[in-house]
């Protein structure tokens, strides 16, 4: 019953579609980032307690959101591949991992540079920071595991199990500031309460988050295209040639 | 407008190293990732 739908989502059908989508997401990312940085540096006011160092928020919070969100999407694709045995799923999961790791590193790095002027230290082993560091190791472990297994289908299955077990870390990161007494501040923005910050600060942060989102889509689509070519080479050389020469 | 001039903008109230250190490394990471992905695609097409 699902066979038609899934044959449409085959790697070979997806390759040219992804190629057409990349410029749209890439340019949206660039324009949104310019707008977000303008709001963040020229419109949003100086913070009453933190002065100018708070402006790190415009990269820190979007990167931290993306680090968690990409992990969930990656685990979803990995789980779909495990259950439905669709080939594109494992490729999508592989394509998302490096981008998730990059955003996790950016969140940790910008957090450290924000921590020094506000808390007096680059790093503490509190629940929020430690669970975010574990997220970085989960991404790196996932990538290393998939690299280490030669057969792509076995690599997808093993990676999927690791990715799904690691999902437990996401609510731990998100709720850590409520569950434990952390040096990291609580959420300034949540779905249930009015945000505890100036409207222009919030606007800058949301536009930057949207830019990060567009960038993540563009770069993972580009990466999945490379992965499709690499993997189809072993299966359907005629198709690969037709795509490369097109 | 928040700034009295370029010097004030780059100083970030004395926290310039932290603010610009965050943004510079983030920009580098993004540029590096985009470059690596473009290279991977070039190699996949050429192989």
Short mmCIF file of N, CA and C in Angstrom, two decimals, chain A residues 24-185:
data_model
loop_
_atom_site.label_atom_id
_atom_site.label_comp_id
_atom_site.label_asym_id
_atom_site.label_seq_id
_atom_site.Cartn_x
_atom_site.Cartn_y
_atom_site.Cartn_z
N UNK A 24 17.52 27.85 -2.56
CA UNK A 24 16.46 28.57 -1.84
C UNK A 24 16.74 28.63 -0.35
N UNK A 25 17.09 27.47 0.21
CA UNK A 25 17.36 27.44 1.65
C UNK A 25 18.66 28.19 1.96
N UNK A 26 19.65 28.07 1.09
CA UNK A 26 20.93 28.74 1.33
C UNK A 26 20.80 30.26 1.33
N UNK A 27 20.09 30.79 0.32
CA UNK A 27 19.93 32.25 0.26
C UNK A 27 19.03 32.75 1.39
N UNK A 28 17.99 31.98 1.73
CA UNK A 28 17.16 32.37 2.88
C UNK A 28 18.00 32.46 4.13
N UNK A 29 18.89 31.48 4.31
CA UNK A 29 19.75 31.48 5.50
C UNK A 29 20.61 32.74 5.54
N UNK A 30 21.22 33.08 4.40
CA UNK A 30 22.12 34.24 4.37
C UNK A 30 21.36 35.54 4.65
N UNK A 31 20.19 35.70 4.02
CA UNK A 31 19.43 36.95 4.21
C UNK A 31 18.90 37.04 5.65
N UNK A 32 18.40 35.93 6.17
CA UNK A 32 17.88 35.95 7.54
C UNK A 32 19.01 36.22 8.54
N UNK A 33 20.20 35.66 8.28
CA UNK A 33 21.32 35.90 9.19
C UNK A 33 21.71 37.38 9.19
N UNK A 34 21.73 38.00 8.00
CA UNK A 34 22.04 39.43 7.92
C UNK A 34 21.01 40.25 8.71
N UNK A 35 19.72 39.92 8.50
CA UNK A 35 18.66 40.64 9.21
C UNK A 35 18.77 40.42 10.72
N UNK A 36 19.01 39.16 11.11
CA UNK A 36 19.12 38.83 12.53
C UNK A 36 20.28 39.53 13.21
N UNK A 37 21.44 39.58 12.51
CA UNK A 37 22.61 40.25 13.09
C UNK A 37 22.38 41.75 13.19
N UNK A 38 21.69 42.30 12.18
CA UNK A 38 21.38 43.74 12.23
C UNK A 38 20.51 44.04 13.45
N UNK A 39 19.44 43.26 13.63
CA UNK A 39 18.57 43.47 14.79
C UNK A 39 19.37 43.28 16.08
N UNK A 40 20.17 42.22 16.11
CA UNK A 40 20.91 41.87 17.33
C UNK A 40 21.93 42.92 17.75
N UNK A 41 22.58 43.55 16.76
CA UNK A 41 23.66 44.48 17.11
C UNK A 41 23.26 45.95 17.03
N UNK A 42 22.24 46.25 16.22
CA UNK A 42 21.93 47.68 16.02
C UNK A 42 20.54 48.10 16.50
N UNK A 43 19.64 47.15 16.68
CA UNK A 43 18.30 47.50 17.13
C UNK A 43 18.09 47.12 18.60
N UNK A 44 18.48 45.90 18.96
CA UNK A 44 18.27 45.44 20.33
C UNK A 44 19.09 46.30 21.30
N UNK A 45 18.50 46.71 22.42
CA UNK A 45 19.19 47.60 23.35
C UNK A 45 20.25 46.88 24.19
N UNK A 46 21.09 47.65 24.85
CA UNK A 46 22.05 47.10 25.81
C UNK A 46 21.28 46.48 26.97
N UNK A 47 21.74 45.31 27.44
CA UNK A 47 21.04 44.66 28.55
C UNK A 47 21.33 45.38 29.86
N UNK A 48 20.29 45.53 30.69
CA UNK A 48 20.44 46.31 31.92
C UNK A 48 21.43 45.68 32.88
N UNK A 49 21.48 44.34 32.97
CA UNK A 49 22.39 43.71 33.94
C UNK A 49 23.69 43.23 33.31
N UNK A 50 23.63 42.73 32.05
CA UNK A 50 24.82 42.11 31.47
C UNK A 50 25.59 43.03 30.53
N UNK A 51 25.07 44.21 30.24
CA UNK A 51 25.76 45.10 29.31
C UNK A 51 25.72 44.54 27.90
N UNK A 52 26.89 44.57 27.21
CA UNK A 52 26.91 44.14 25.80
C UNK A 52 27.20 42.66 25.64
N UNK A 53 27.76 42.00 26.66
CA UNK A 53 28.15 40.60 26.48
C UNK A 53 26.95 39.71 26.19
N UNK A 54 25.75 40.17 26.56
CA UNK A 54 24.55 39.35 26.30
C UNK A 54 24.33 39.14 24.81
N UNK A 55 24.96 39.98 23.95
CA UNK A 55 24.71 39.86 22.50
C UNK A 55 25.18 38.51 21.95
N UNK A 56 25.93 37.74 22.75
CA UNK A 56 26.29 36.37 22.37
C UNK A 56 25.02 35.52 22.23
N UNK A 57 23.93 35.95 22.88
CA UNK A 57 22.68 35.19 22.85
C UNK A 57 22.22 34.92 21.42
N UNK A 58 22.49 35.85 20.50
CA UNK A 58 21.94 35.72 19.14
C UNK A 58 22.58 34.58 18.36
N UNK A 59 23.75 34.12 18.79
CA UNK A 59 24.30 32.90 18.18
C UNK A 59 24.12 31.71 19.13
N UNK A 60 24.23 31.96 20.44
CA UNK A 60 24.23 30.86 21.41
C UNK A 60 22.90 30.11 21.45
N UNK A 61 21.80 30.84 21.59
CA UNK A 61 20.50 30.17 21.74
C UNK A 61 20.06 29.47 20.45
N UNK A 62 20.15 30.13 19.27
CA UNK A 62 19.81 29.39 18.06
C UNK A 62 20.66 28.13 17.87
N UNK A 63 21.98 28.22 18.15
CA UNK A 63 22.84 27.05 17.99
C UNK A 63 22.42 25.94 18.96
N UNK A 64 22.08 26.32 20.20
CA UNK A 64 21.69 25.32 21.19
C UNK A 64 20.35 24.67 20.80
N UNK A 65 19.41 25.48 20.33
CA UNK A 65 18.14 24.91 19.86
C UNK A 65 18.37 23.94 18.73
N UNK A 66 19.18 24.35 17.74
CA UNK A 66 19.44 23.49 16.59
C UNK A 66 20.13 22.20 17.01
N UNK A 67 21.05 22.29 17.98
CA UNK A 67 21.79 21.09 18.40
C UNK A 67 20.82 20.03 18.90
N UNK A 68 19.78 20.44 19.62
CA UNK A 68 18.80 19.47 20.14
C UNK A 68 17.83 19.05 19.05
N UNK A 69 17.35 20.02 18.28
CA UNK A 69 16.33 19.72 17.28
C UNK A 69 16.88 18.79 16.19
N UNK A 70 18.11 19.08 15.72
CA UNK A 70 18.70 18.22 14.68
C UNK A 70 18.86 16.80 15.20
N UNK A 71 19.19 16.67 16.49
CA UNK A 71 19.34 15.31 17.03
C UNK A 71 18.02 14.56 16.93
N UNK A 72 16.91 15.24 17.28
CA UNK A 72 15.60 14.59 17.23
C UNK A 72 15.25 14.18 15.80
N UNK A 73 15.52 15.08 14.84
CA UNK A 73 15.22 14.75 13.44
C UNK A 73 16.09 13.60 12.97
N UNK A 74 17.39 13.63 13.37
CA UNK A 74 18.31 12.56 12.99
C UNK A 74 17.83 11.21 13.54
N UNK A 75 17.41 11.21 14.81
CA UNK A 75 16.94 9.97 15.43
C UNK A 75 15.65 9.50 14.77
N UNK A 76 14.80 10.46 14.36
CA UNK A 76 13.55 10.10 13.68
C UNK A 76 13.84 9.40 12.35
N UNK A 77 14.76 9.99 11.56
CA UNK A 77 15.13 9.36 10.29
C UNK A 77 15.74 7.99 10.53
N UNK A 78 16.64 7.91 11.53
CA UNK A 78 17.31 6.64 11.83
C UNK A 78 16.27 5.59 12.23
N UNK A 79 15.30 5.98 13.06
CA UNK A 79 14.26 5.06 13.51
C UNK A 79 13.38 4.63 12.35
N UNK A 80 13.03 5.57 11.47
CA UNK A 80 12.23 5.24 10.28
C UNK A 80 12.94 4.20 9.42
N UNK A 81 14.26 4.40 9.25
CA UNK A 81 15.04 3.46 8.46
C UNK A 81 15.04 2.07 9.08
N UNK A 82 15.11 2.05 10.42
CA UNK A 82 15.13 0.77 11.14
C UNK A 82 13.82 0.03 10.95
N UNK A 83 12.70 0.77 11.02
CA UNK A 83 11.38 0.13 10.96
C UNK A 83 10.99 -0.19 9.52
N UNK A 84 11.18 0.76 8.61
CA UNK A 84 10.65 0.61 7.25
C UNK A 84 11.69 0.13 6.25
N UNK A 85 12.98 0.11 6.68
CA UNK A 85 14.05 -0.34 5.79
C UNK A 85 14.17 0.50 4.52
N UNK A 86 13.83 1.79 4.58
CA UNK A 86 13.98 2.67 3.43
C UNK A 86 15.43 3.16 3.37
N UNK A 87 16.00 3.16 2.17
CA UNK A 87 17.43 3.47 2.06
C UNK A 87 17.72 4.94 2.32
N UNK A 88 16.82 5.82 1.88
CA UNK A 88 17.08 7.25 2.04
C UNK A 88 17.16 7.65 3.51
N UNK A 89 16.41 6.96 4.39
CA UNK A 89 16.37 7.34 5.81
C UNK A 89 17.75 7.35 6.46
N UNK A 90 18.50 6.26 6.23
CA UNK A 90 19.83 6.18 6.83
C UNK A 90 20.75 7.26 6.28
N UNK A 91 20.58 7.58 4.99
CA UNK A 91 21.40 8.63 4.39
C UNK A 91 21.07 10.00 4.99
N UNK A 92 19.78 10.27 5.21
CA UNK A 92 19.38 11.53 5.82
C UNK A 92 19.96 11.64 7.24
N UNK A 93 19.87 10.54 7.99
CA UNK A 93 20.41 10.56 9.36
C UNK A 93 21.91 10.86 9.32
N UNK A 94 22.63 10.21 8.39
CA UNK A 94 24.08 10.45 8.26
C UNK A 94 24.37 11.89 7.89
N UNK A 95 23.52 12.46 7.04
CA UNK A 95 23.75 13.81 6.55
C UNK A 95 23.54 14.85 7.65
N UNK A 96 22.69 14.55 8.63
CA UNK A 96 22.38 15.53 9.68
C UNK A 96 23.42 15.56 10.79
N UNK A 97 24.08 14.42 11.04
CA UNK A 97 24.96 14.31 12.22
C UNK A 97 26.07 15.37 12.27
N UNK A 98 26.84 15.59 11.19
CA UNK A 98 27.92 16.59 11.30
C UNK A 98 27.39 18.01 11.56
N UNK A 99 26.23 18.34 10.96
CA UNK A 99 25.66 19.67 11.19
C UNK A 99 25.20 19.81 12.64
N UNK A 100 24.59 18.75 13.17
CA UNK A 100 24.21 18.76 14.59
C UNK A 100 25.42 18.92 15.49
N UNK A 101 26.49 18.20 15.16
CA UNK A 101 27.72 18.30 15.96
C UNK A 101 28.29 19.71 15.89
N UNK A 102 28.24 20.33 14.69
CA UNK A 102 28.75 21.68 14.52
C UNK A 102 27.97 22.66 15.40
N UNK A 103 26.65 22.57 15.38
CA UNK A 103 25.84 23.49 16.20
C UNK A 103 26.07 23.23 17.70
N UNK A 104 26.26 21.96 18.08
CA UNK A 104 26.53 21.66 19.48
C UNK A 104 27.84 22.31 19.92
N UNK A 105 28.87 22.19 19.04
CA UNK A 105 30.15 22.82 19.37
C UNK A 105 30.00 24.34 19.48
N UNK A 106 29.26 24.94 18.55
CA UNK A 106 29.07 26.40 18.58
C UNK A 106 28.33 26.81 19.86
N UNK A 107 27.33 26.01 20.27
CA UNK A 107 26.60 26.32 21.50
C UNK A 107 27.54 26.25 22.71
N UNK A 108 28.39 25.24 22.75
CA UNK A 108 29.32 25.09 23.88
C UNK A 108 30.36 26.20 23.88
N UNK A 109 30.90 26.50 22.70
CA UNK A 109 31.95 27.52 22.58
C UNK A 109 31.40 28.91 22.95
N UNK A 110 30.27 29.29 22.35
CA UNK A 110 29.72 30.62 22.64
C UNK A 110 29.25 30.67 24.09
N UNK A 111 28.80 29.53 24.62
CA UNK A 111 28.39 29.50 26.03
C UNK A 111 29.58 29.72 26.95
N UNK A 112 30.72 29.13 26.60
CA UNK A 112 31.92 29.31 27.43
C UNK A 112 32.35 30.78 27.42
N UNK A 113 32.32 31.40 26.23
CA UNK A 113 32.74 32.80 26.13
C UNK A 113 31.70 33.74 26.74
N UNK A 114 30.50 33.28 26.91
CA UNK A 114 29.47 34.08 27.59
C UNK A 114 29.58 33.86 29.10
N UNK A 115 29.95 32.64 29.48
CA UNK A 115 30.05 32.32 30.91
C UNK A 115 31.13 33.12 31.61
N UNK A 116 32.26 33.33 30.92
CA UNK A 116 33.39 34.02 31.56
C UNK A 116 33.01 35.42 32.05
N UNK A 117 32.46 36.30 31.20
CA UNK A 117 32.11 37.64 31.72
C UNK A 117 30.89 37.66 32.65
N UNK A 118 29.99 36.67 32.54
CA UNK A 118 28.77 36.72 33.37
C UNK A 118 28.89 35.91 34.65
N UNK A 119 29.52 34.72 34.58
CA UNK A 119 29.64 33.88 35.79
C UNK A 119 31.05 33.90 36.36
N UNK A 120 32.00 34.39 35.59
CA UNK A 120 33.39 34.37 36.04
C UNK A 120 34.11 33.08 35.70
N UNK A 121 33.49 32.19 34.93
CA UNK A 121 34.18 30.95 34.55
C UNK A 121 33.72 30.50 33.17
N UNK A 122 34.67 29.86 32.43
CA UNK A 122 34.31 29.35 31.11
C UNK A 122 33.45 28.10 31.20
N UNK A 123 33.66 27.34 32.24
CA UNK A 123 33.03 26.01 32.30
C UNK A 123 32.73 25.63 33.74
N UNK A 124 31.55 25.05 33.96
CA UNK A 124 31.25 24.36 35.23
C UNK A 124 30.58 23.04 34.85
N UNK A 125 30.72 22.06 35.74
CA UNK A 125 30.09 20.76 35.46
C UNK A 125 28.66 20.78 36.00
N UNK A 126 27.87 21.73 35.53
CA UNK A 126 26.47 21.70 35.94
C UNK A 126 25.66 20.90 34.91
N UNK A 127 24.38 20.64 35.26
CA UNK A 127 23.61 19.67 34.48
C UNK A 127 23.43 20.11 33.03
N UNK A 128 23.18 21.41 32.79
CA UNK A 128 22.93 21.89 31.43
C UNK A 128 24.18 21.75 30.58
N UNK A 129 25.31 22.21 31.10
CA UNK A 129 26.54 22.19 30.31
C UNK A 129 27.01 20.76 30.08
N UNK A 130 26.92 19.92 31.13
CA UNK A 130 27.39 18.55 31.01
C UNK A 130 26.54 17.75 30.02
N UNK A 131 25.21 17.91 30.08
CA UNK A 131 24.36 17.14 29.16
C UNK A 131 24.54 17.62 27.72
N UNK A 132 24.84 18.91 27.52
CA UNK A 132 25.11 19.40 26.16
C UNK A 132 26.43 18.83 25.65
N UNK A 133 27.42 18.70 26.54
CA UNK A 133 28.69 18.08 26.14
C UNK A 133 28.47 16.62 25.76
N UNK A 134 27.60 15.92 26.53
CA UNK A 134 27.27 14.53 26.19
C UNK A 134 26.63 14.47 24.81
N UNK A 135 25.82 15.47 24.47
CA UNK A 135 25.21 15.52 23.14
C UNK A 135 26.28 15.57 22.05
N UNK A 136 27.33 16.36 22.28
CA UNK A 136 28.42 16.42 21.30
C UNK A 136 29.05 15.04 21.14
N UNK A 137 29.27 14.34 22.28
CA UNK A 137 29.86 13.00 22.20
C UNK A 137 28.92 12.02 21.51
N UNK A 138 27.60 12.19 21.69
CA UNK A 138 26.64 11.31 21.01
C UNK A 138 26.75 11.48 19.49
N UNK A 139 26.81 12.75 19.05
CA UNK A 139 26.96 12.99 17.61
C UNK A 139 28.26 12.37 17.10
N UNK A 140 29.37 12.63 17.81
CA UNK A 140 30.66 12.13 17.35
C UNK A 140 30.69 10.60 17.38
N UNK A 141 30.08 10.02 18.42
CA UNK A 141 30.02 8.56 18.52
C UNK A 141 29.21 7.96 17.38
N UNK A 142 28.09 8.61 17.06
CA UNK A 142 27.24 8.15 15.97
C UNK A 142 28.01 8.17 14.65
N UNK A 143 28.73 9.28 14.40
CA UNK A 143 29.50 9.39 13.16
C UNK A 143 30.62 8.35 13.10
N UNK A 144 31.31 8.17 14.24
CA UNK A 144 32.43 7.22 14.27
C UNK A 144 31.92 5.80 14.06
N UNK A 145 30.78 5.46 14.69
CA UNK A 145 30.21 4.12 14.55
C UNK A 145 29.86 3.83 13.10
N UNK A 146 29.22 4.81 12.43
CA UNK A 146 28.82 4.57 11.04
C UNK A 146 30.03 4.47 10.12
N UNK A 147 31.08 5.26 10.43
CA UNK A 147 32.31 5.18 9.65
C UNK A 147 32.97 3.82 9.78
N UNK A 148 32.84 3.24 11.02
CA UNK A 148 33.60 2.03 11.33
C UNK A 148 33.00 0.79 10.69
N UNK A 149 31.71 0.83 10.32
CA UNK A 149 31.06 -0.35 9.74
C UNK A 149 31.00 -0.20 8.23
N UNK A 150 31.58 -1.17 7.55
CA UNK A 150 31.75 -1.03 6.10
C UNK A 150 30.43 -1.13 5.34
N UNK A 151 29.60 -2.14 5.69
CA UNK A 151 28.33 -2.33 4.98
C UNK A 151 27.35 -1.22 5.38
N UNK A 152 26.92 -0.39 4.40
CA UNK A 152 26.11 0.78 4.76
C UNK A 152 24.80 0.43 5.47
N UNK A 153 24.18 -0.71 5.09
CA UNK A 153 22.91 -1.05 5.72
C UNK A 153 23.09 -1.48 7.17
N UNK A 154 24.19 -2.21 7.44
CA UNK A 154 24.48 -2.57 8.83
C UNK A 154 24.86 -1.33 9.62
N UNK A 155 25.61 -0.42 8.97
CA UNK A 155 26.00 0.83 9.64
C UNK A 155 24.76 1.64 10.01
N UNK A 156 23.79 1.69 9.08
CA UNK A 156 22.55 2.42 9.35
C UNK A 156 21.82 1.84 10.56
N UNK A 157 21.75 0.50 10.62
CA UNK A 157 21.01 -0.14 11.72
C UNK A 157 21.71 0.09 13.05
N UNK A 158 23.03 -0.11 13.07
CA UNK A 158 23.77 0.09 14.33
C UNK A 158 23.68 1.56 14.76
N UNK A 159 23.84 2.46 13.79
CA UNK A 159 23.75 3.89 14.11
C UNK A 159 22.38 4.25 14.64
N UNK A 160 21.33 3.65 14.06
CA UNK A 160 19.97 3.97 14.48
C UNK A 160 19.75 3.62 15.94
N UNK A 161 20.30 2.47 16.35
CA UNK A 161 20.10 2.06 17.75
C UNK A 161 20.81 3.05 18.68
N UNK A 162 22.04 3.43 18.32
CA UNK A 162 22.75 4.42 19.14
C UNK A 162 21.98 5.74 19.18
N UNK A 163 21.50 6.19 18.01
CA UNK A 163 20.79 7.48 17.94
C UNK A 163 19.52 7.43 18.80
N UNK A 164 18.80 6.31 18.74
CA UNK A 164 17.54 6.21 19.48
C UNK A 164 17.77 6.14 20.99
N UNK A 165 18.81 5.41 21.41
CA UNK A 165 19.12 5.37 22.84
C UNK A 165 19.50 6.77 23.33
N UNK A 166 20.24 7.50 22.50
CA UNK A 166 20.71 8.83 22.88
C UNK A 166 19.61 9.87 22.99
N UNK A 167 18.43 9.58 22.45
CA UNK A 167 17.32 10.54 22.50
C UNK A 167 17.00 10.91 23.95
N UNK A 168 17.23 9.98 24.87
CA UNK A 168 16.92 10.23 26.27
C UNK A 168 17.65 11.47 26.79
N UNK A 169 18.78 11.81 26.16
CA UNK A 169 19.57 12.96 26.61
C UNK A 169 18.90 14.30 26.28
N UNK A 170 18.03 14.32 25.26
CA UNK A 170 17.43 15.60 24.82
C UNK A 170 16.52 16.22 25.90
N UNK A 171 15.53 15.46 26.45
CA UNK A 171 14.77 16.06 27.55
C UNK A 171 15.64 16.39 28.76
N UNK A 172 16.71 15.63 28.95
CA UNK A 172 17.60 15.94 30.08
C UNK A 172 18.23 17.32 29.88
N UNK A 173 18.69 17.61 28.65
CA UNK A 173 19.25 18.94 28.38
C UNK A 173 18.18 20.01 28.58
N UNK A 174 17.01 19.76 27.96
CA UNK A 174 15.98 20.79 27.93
C UNK A 174 15.48 21.13 29.33
N UNK A 175 15.24 20.10 30.14
CA UNK A 175 14.66 20.34 31.47
C UNK A 175 15.70 20.46 32.58
N UNK A 176 16.99 20.33 32.22
CA UNK A 176 18.04 20.34 33.25
C UNK A 176 17.97 21.57 34.14
N UNK A 177 17.61 22.72 33.54
CA UNK A 177 17.60 23.95 34.34
C UNK A 177 16.43 23.98 35.32
N UNK A 178 15.42 23.10 35.09
CA UNK A 178 14.33 23.00 36.06
C UNK A 178 14.57 21.89 37.07
N UNK A 179 15.13 20.76 36.58
CA UNK A 179 15.28 19.58 37.45
C UNK A 179 16.42 19.75 38.44
N UNK A 180 17.48 20.46 38.05
CA UNK A 180 18.61 20.62 38.94
C UNK A 180 18.86 22.10 39.19
N UNK A 181 19.59 22.36 40.23
CA UNK A 181 19.98 23.72 40.55
C UNK A 181 21.24 24.05 39.74
N UNK A 182 21.07 24.70 38.58
CA UNK A 182 22.22 24.90 37.69
C UNK A 182 22.68 26.35 37.72
N UNK A 183 23.95 26.53 37.36
CA UNK A 183 24.47 27.89 37.21
C UNK A 183 23.86 28.51 35.95
N UNK A 184 23.58 27.65 34.97
CA UNK A 184 22.94 28.12 33.74
C UNK A 184 21.55 28.65 34.08
N UNK A 185 21.19 29.78 33.47
CA UNK A 185 19.88 30.36 33.77
C UNK A 185 18.75 29.53 33.17
#
